[in-house]
Short mmCIF file of C-alpha atoms in Angstrom, two decimals:
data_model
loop_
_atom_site.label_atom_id
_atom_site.label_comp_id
_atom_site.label_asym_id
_atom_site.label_seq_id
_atom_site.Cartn_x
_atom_site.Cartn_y
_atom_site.Cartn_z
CA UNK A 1 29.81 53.48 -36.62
CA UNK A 2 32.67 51.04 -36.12
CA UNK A 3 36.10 51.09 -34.33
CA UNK A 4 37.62 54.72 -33.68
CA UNK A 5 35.88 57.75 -34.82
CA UNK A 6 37.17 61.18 -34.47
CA UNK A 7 35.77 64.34 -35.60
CA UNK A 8 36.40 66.94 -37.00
CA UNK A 9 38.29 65.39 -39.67
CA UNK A 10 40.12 68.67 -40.19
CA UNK A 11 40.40 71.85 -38.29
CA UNK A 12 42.02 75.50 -38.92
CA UNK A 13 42.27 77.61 -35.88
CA UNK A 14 44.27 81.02 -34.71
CA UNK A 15 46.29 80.74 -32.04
CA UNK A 16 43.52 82.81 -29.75
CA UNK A 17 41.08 80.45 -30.53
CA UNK A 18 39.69 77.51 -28.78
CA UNK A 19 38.56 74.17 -29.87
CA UNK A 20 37.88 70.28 -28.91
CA UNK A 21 38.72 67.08 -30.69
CA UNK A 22 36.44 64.70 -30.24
CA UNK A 23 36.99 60.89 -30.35
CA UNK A 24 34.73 57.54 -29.94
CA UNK A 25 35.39 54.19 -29.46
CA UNK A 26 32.75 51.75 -30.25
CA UNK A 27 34.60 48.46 -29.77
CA UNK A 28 34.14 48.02 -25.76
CA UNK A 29 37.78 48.99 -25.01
CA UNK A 30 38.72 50.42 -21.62
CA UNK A 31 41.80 52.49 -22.32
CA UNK A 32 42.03 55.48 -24.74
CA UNK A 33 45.15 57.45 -25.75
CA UNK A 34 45.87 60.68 -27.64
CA UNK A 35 49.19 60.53 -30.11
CA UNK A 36 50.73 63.48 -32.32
CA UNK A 37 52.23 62.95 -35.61
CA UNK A 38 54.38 65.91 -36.57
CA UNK A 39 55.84 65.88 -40.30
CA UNK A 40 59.21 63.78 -40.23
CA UNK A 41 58.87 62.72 -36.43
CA UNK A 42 57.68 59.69 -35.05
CA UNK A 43 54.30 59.45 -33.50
CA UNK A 44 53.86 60.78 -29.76
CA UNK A 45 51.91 59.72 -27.33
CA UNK A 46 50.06 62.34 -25.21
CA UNK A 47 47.57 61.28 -23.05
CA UNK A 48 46.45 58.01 -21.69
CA UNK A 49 43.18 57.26 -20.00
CA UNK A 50 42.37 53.87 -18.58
CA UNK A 51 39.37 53.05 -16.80
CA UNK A 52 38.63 56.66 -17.38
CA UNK A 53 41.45 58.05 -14.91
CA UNK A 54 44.28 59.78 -16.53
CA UNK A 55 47.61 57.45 -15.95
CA UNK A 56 50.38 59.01 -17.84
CA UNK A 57 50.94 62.48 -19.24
CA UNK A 58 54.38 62.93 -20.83
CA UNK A 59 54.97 66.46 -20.07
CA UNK A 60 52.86 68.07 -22.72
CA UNK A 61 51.56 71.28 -22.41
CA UNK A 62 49.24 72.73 -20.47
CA UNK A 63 47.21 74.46 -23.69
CA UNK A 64 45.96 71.00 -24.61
CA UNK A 65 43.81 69.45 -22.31
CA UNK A 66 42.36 66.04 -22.20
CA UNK A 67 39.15 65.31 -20.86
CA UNK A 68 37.68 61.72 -20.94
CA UNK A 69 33.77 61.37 -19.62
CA UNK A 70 33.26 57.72 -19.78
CA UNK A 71 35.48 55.09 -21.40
CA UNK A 72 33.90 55.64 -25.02
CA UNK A 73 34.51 59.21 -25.18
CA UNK A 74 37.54 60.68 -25.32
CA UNK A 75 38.06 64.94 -26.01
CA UNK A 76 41.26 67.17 -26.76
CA UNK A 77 40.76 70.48 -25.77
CA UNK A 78 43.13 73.35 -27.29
CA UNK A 79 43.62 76.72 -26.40
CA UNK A 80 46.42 79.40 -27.16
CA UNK A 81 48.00 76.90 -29.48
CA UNK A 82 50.95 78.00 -31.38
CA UNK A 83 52.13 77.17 -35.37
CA UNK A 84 54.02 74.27 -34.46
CA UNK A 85 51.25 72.44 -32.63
CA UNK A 86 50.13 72.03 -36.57
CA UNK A 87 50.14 68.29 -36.54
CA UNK A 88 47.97 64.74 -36.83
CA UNK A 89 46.51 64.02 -34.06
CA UNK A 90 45.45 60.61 -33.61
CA UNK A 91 43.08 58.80 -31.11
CA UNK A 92 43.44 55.24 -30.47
CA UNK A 93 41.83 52.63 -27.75
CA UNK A 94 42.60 49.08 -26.49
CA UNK A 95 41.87 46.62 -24.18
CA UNK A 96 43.99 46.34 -21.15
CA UNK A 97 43.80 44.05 -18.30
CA UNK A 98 45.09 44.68 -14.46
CA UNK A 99 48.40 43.94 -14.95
CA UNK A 100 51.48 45.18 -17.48
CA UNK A 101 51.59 41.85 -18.69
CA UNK A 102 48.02 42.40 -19.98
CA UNK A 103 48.48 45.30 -22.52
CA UNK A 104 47.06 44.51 -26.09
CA UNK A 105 46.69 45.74 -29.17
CA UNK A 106 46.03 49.54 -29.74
CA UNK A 107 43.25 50.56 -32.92
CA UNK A 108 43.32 53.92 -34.10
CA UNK A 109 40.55 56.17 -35.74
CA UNK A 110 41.93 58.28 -38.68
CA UNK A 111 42.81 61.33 -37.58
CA UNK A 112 42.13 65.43 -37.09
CA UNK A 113 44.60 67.16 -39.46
CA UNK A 114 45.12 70.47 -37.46
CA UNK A 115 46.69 73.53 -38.93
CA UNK A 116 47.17 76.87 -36.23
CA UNK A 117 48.13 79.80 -38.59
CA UNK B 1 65.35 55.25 -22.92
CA UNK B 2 63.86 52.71 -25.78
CA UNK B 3 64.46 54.21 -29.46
CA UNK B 4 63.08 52.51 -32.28
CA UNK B 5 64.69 52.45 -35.92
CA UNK B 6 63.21 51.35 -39.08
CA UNK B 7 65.39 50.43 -42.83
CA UNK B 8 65.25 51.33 -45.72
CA UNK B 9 63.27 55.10 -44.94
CA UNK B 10 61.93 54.51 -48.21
CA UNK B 11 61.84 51.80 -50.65
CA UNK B 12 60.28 51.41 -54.20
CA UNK B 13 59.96 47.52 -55.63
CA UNK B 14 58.09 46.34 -58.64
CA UNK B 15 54.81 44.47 -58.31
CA UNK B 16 54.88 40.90 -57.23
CA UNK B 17 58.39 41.09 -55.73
CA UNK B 18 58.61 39.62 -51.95
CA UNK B 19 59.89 41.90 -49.38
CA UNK B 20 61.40 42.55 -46.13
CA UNK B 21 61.16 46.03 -43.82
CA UNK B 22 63.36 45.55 -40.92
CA UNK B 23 62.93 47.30 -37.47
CA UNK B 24 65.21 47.40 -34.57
CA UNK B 25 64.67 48.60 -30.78
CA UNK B 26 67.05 49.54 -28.21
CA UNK B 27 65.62 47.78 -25.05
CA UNK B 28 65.13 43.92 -25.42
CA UNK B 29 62.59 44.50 -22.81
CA UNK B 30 59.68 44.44 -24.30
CA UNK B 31 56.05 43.21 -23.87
CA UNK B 32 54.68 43.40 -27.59
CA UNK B 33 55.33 44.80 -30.67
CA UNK B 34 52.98 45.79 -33.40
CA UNK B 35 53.40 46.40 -37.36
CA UNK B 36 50.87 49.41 -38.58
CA UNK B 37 50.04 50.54 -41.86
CA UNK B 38 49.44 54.22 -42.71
CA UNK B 39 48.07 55.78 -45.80
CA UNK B 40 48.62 59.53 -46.32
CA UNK B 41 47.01 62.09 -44.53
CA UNK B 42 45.27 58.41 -43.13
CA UNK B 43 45.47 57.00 -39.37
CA UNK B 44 47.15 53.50 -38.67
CA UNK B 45 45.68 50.17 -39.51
CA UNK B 46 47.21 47.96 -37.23
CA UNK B 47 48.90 44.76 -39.15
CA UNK B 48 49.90 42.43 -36.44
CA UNK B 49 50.69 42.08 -33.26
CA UNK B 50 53.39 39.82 -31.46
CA UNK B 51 53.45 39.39 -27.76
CA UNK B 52 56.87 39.03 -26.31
CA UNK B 53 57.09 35.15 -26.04
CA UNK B 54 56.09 34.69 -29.85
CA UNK B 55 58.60 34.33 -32.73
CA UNK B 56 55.81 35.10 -35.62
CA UNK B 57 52.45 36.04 -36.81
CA UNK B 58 51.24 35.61 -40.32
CA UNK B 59 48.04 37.18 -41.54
CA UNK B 60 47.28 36.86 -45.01
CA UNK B 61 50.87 37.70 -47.28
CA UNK B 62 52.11 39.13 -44.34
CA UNK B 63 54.80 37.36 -41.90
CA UNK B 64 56.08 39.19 -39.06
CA UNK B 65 59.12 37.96 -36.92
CA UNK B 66 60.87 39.27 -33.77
CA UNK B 67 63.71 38.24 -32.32
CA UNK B 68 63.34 39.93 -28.33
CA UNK B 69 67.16 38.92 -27.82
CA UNK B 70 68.80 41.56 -30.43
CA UNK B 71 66.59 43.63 -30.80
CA UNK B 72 64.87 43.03 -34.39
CA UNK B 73 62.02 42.85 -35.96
CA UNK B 74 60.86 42.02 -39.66
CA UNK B 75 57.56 42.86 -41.78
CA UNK B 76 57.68 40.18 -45.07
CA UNK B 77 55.31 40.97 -47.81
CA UNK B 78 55.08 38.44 -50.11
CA UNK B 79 53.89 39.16 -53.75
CA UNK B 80 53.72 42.77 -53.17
CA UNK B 81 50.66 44.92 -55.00
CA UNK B 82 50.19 48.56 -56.01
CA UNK B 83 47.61 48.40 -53.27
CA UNK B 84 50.30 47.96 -50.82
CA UNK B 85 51.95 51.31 -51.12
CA UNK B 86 52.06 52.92 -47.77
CA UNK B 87 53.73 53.79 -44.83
CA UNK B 88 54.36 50.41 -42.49
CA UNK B 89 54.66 51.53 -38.84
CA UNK B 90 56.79 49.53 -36.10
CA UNK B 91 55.92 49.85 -32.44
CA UNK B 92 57.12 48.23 -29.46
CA UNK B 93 55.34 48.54 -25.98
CA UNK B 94 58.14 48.94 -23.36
CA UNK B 95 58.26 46.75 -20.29
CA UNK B 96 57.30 49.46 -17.82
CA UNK B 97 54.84 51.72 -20.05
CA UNK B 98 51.50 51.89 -21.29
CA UNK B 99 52.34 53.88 -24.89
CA UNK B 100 53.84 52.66 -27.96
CA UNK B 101 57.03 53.55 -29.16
CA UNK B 102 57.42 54.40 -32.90
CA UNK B 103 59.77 54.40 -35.39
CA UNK B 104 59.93 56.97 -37.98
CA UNK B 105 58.20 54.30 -40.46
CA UNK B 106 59.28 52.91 -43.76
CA UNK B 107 57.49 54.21 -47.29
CA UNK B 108 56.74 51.66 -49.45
CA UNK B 109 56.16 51.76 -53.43
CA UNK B 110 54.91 49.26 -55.25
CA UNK B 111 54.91 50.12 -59.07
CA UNK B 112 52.28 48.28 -61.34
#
């Protein structure tokens, strides 16, 4: 495997249900994000882990939870979702230095196409 | 708050033309801003990447330019393919944040 994998590649759930996305990084990157694409909205970023510690969380909510073991694994947990959590979910990874100055470039794996009836 | 806008939404150009998909951010202050390519139902490829203190990158038929000081940025495609036809992605990193901000993306046609 190379770059970003996530898995499942597609995933229908109830809104009682609970499930994980998973995501990998196999380029050596030590930052990891989560984004949602909804239809007709630009891409929003969820989570981001760097050096496995969670650094920013824009006030999403608490049924998805983010859990990131070791800088190559990265998870989504949902629970309780509703019907417009239906969305793209996208996992991407760079490599960022110490400083702001230092960000780079972000590569993202392809996707979990999640539909909550 | 930094809000990104990309024009034309959508645009459909015969094969081999050149072309030009424009992007435009609120906040000047920026530390890099990156072109994507999406296909549908796909996740992003990234395209290039300029840091702040760079005018250009080329890679291959693309050229992307950004001018920090108004607030623009520019995707040229030159000799455009059917292959080409997808959704092209601008992102800028904000001076104070981590995450990308998107714009809504334009969709690009390229008819054989």
């Amino acid at each position: 495997e190379t770059g970003v994998t996530q898995t499942p590649r597609h995933l229908v759930m109830g809104m009682t249900n609970k499930k994980s996305l998973k995501c990998e990084q196999h380029l050596g990157h030590n930052a990891m994000y989560w984004y949602k694409q909804s239809a007709k909205k630009p891409l929003e970023l969820m989570f981001v882990y760097s050096l496995e510690e969670r650094v920013e969380n824009n006030s999403v909510p608490s049924r998805f939870s983010p859990e990131c073991p070791n800088s190559s694994h990265l998870f989504l947990h949902l629970h309780t979702l509703q019907p417009e959590d239906s969305a793209l979910y996208l996992c991407a990874s760079s490599q960022d230095g110490t400083g702001m100055s230092s960000y780079n470039e972000q590569f993202f794996g392809p996707g979990t196409r999640l539909t909550v009836l | 708050k930094q809000e990104v806008t990309q024009i034309p939404a959508a645009l459909s150009v015969p094969e081999g033309e050149n072309l030009v998909l424009n992007c435009s951010f609120t906040d000047s202050a920026i530390y890099n801003l990156q072109w994507f390519r999406q296909d549908p139902g796909k996740g992003l490829t990234s395209l290039l990447l300029i840091q702040s203190s760079q005018r250009e990158q080329t890679s291959g038929r693309l050229n992307a330019s950004l001018d920090k000081s108004s607030g623009r940025s520019t995707l040229y495609i030159a000799a455009s393919q059917p292959g080409d036809s997808a959704t092209y992605l601008c992102a800028v990193r904000p001076g104070s944040a981590r995450q990308l901000t998107f714009g809504s993306g334009t969709q690009l046609t390229v008819l054989p």
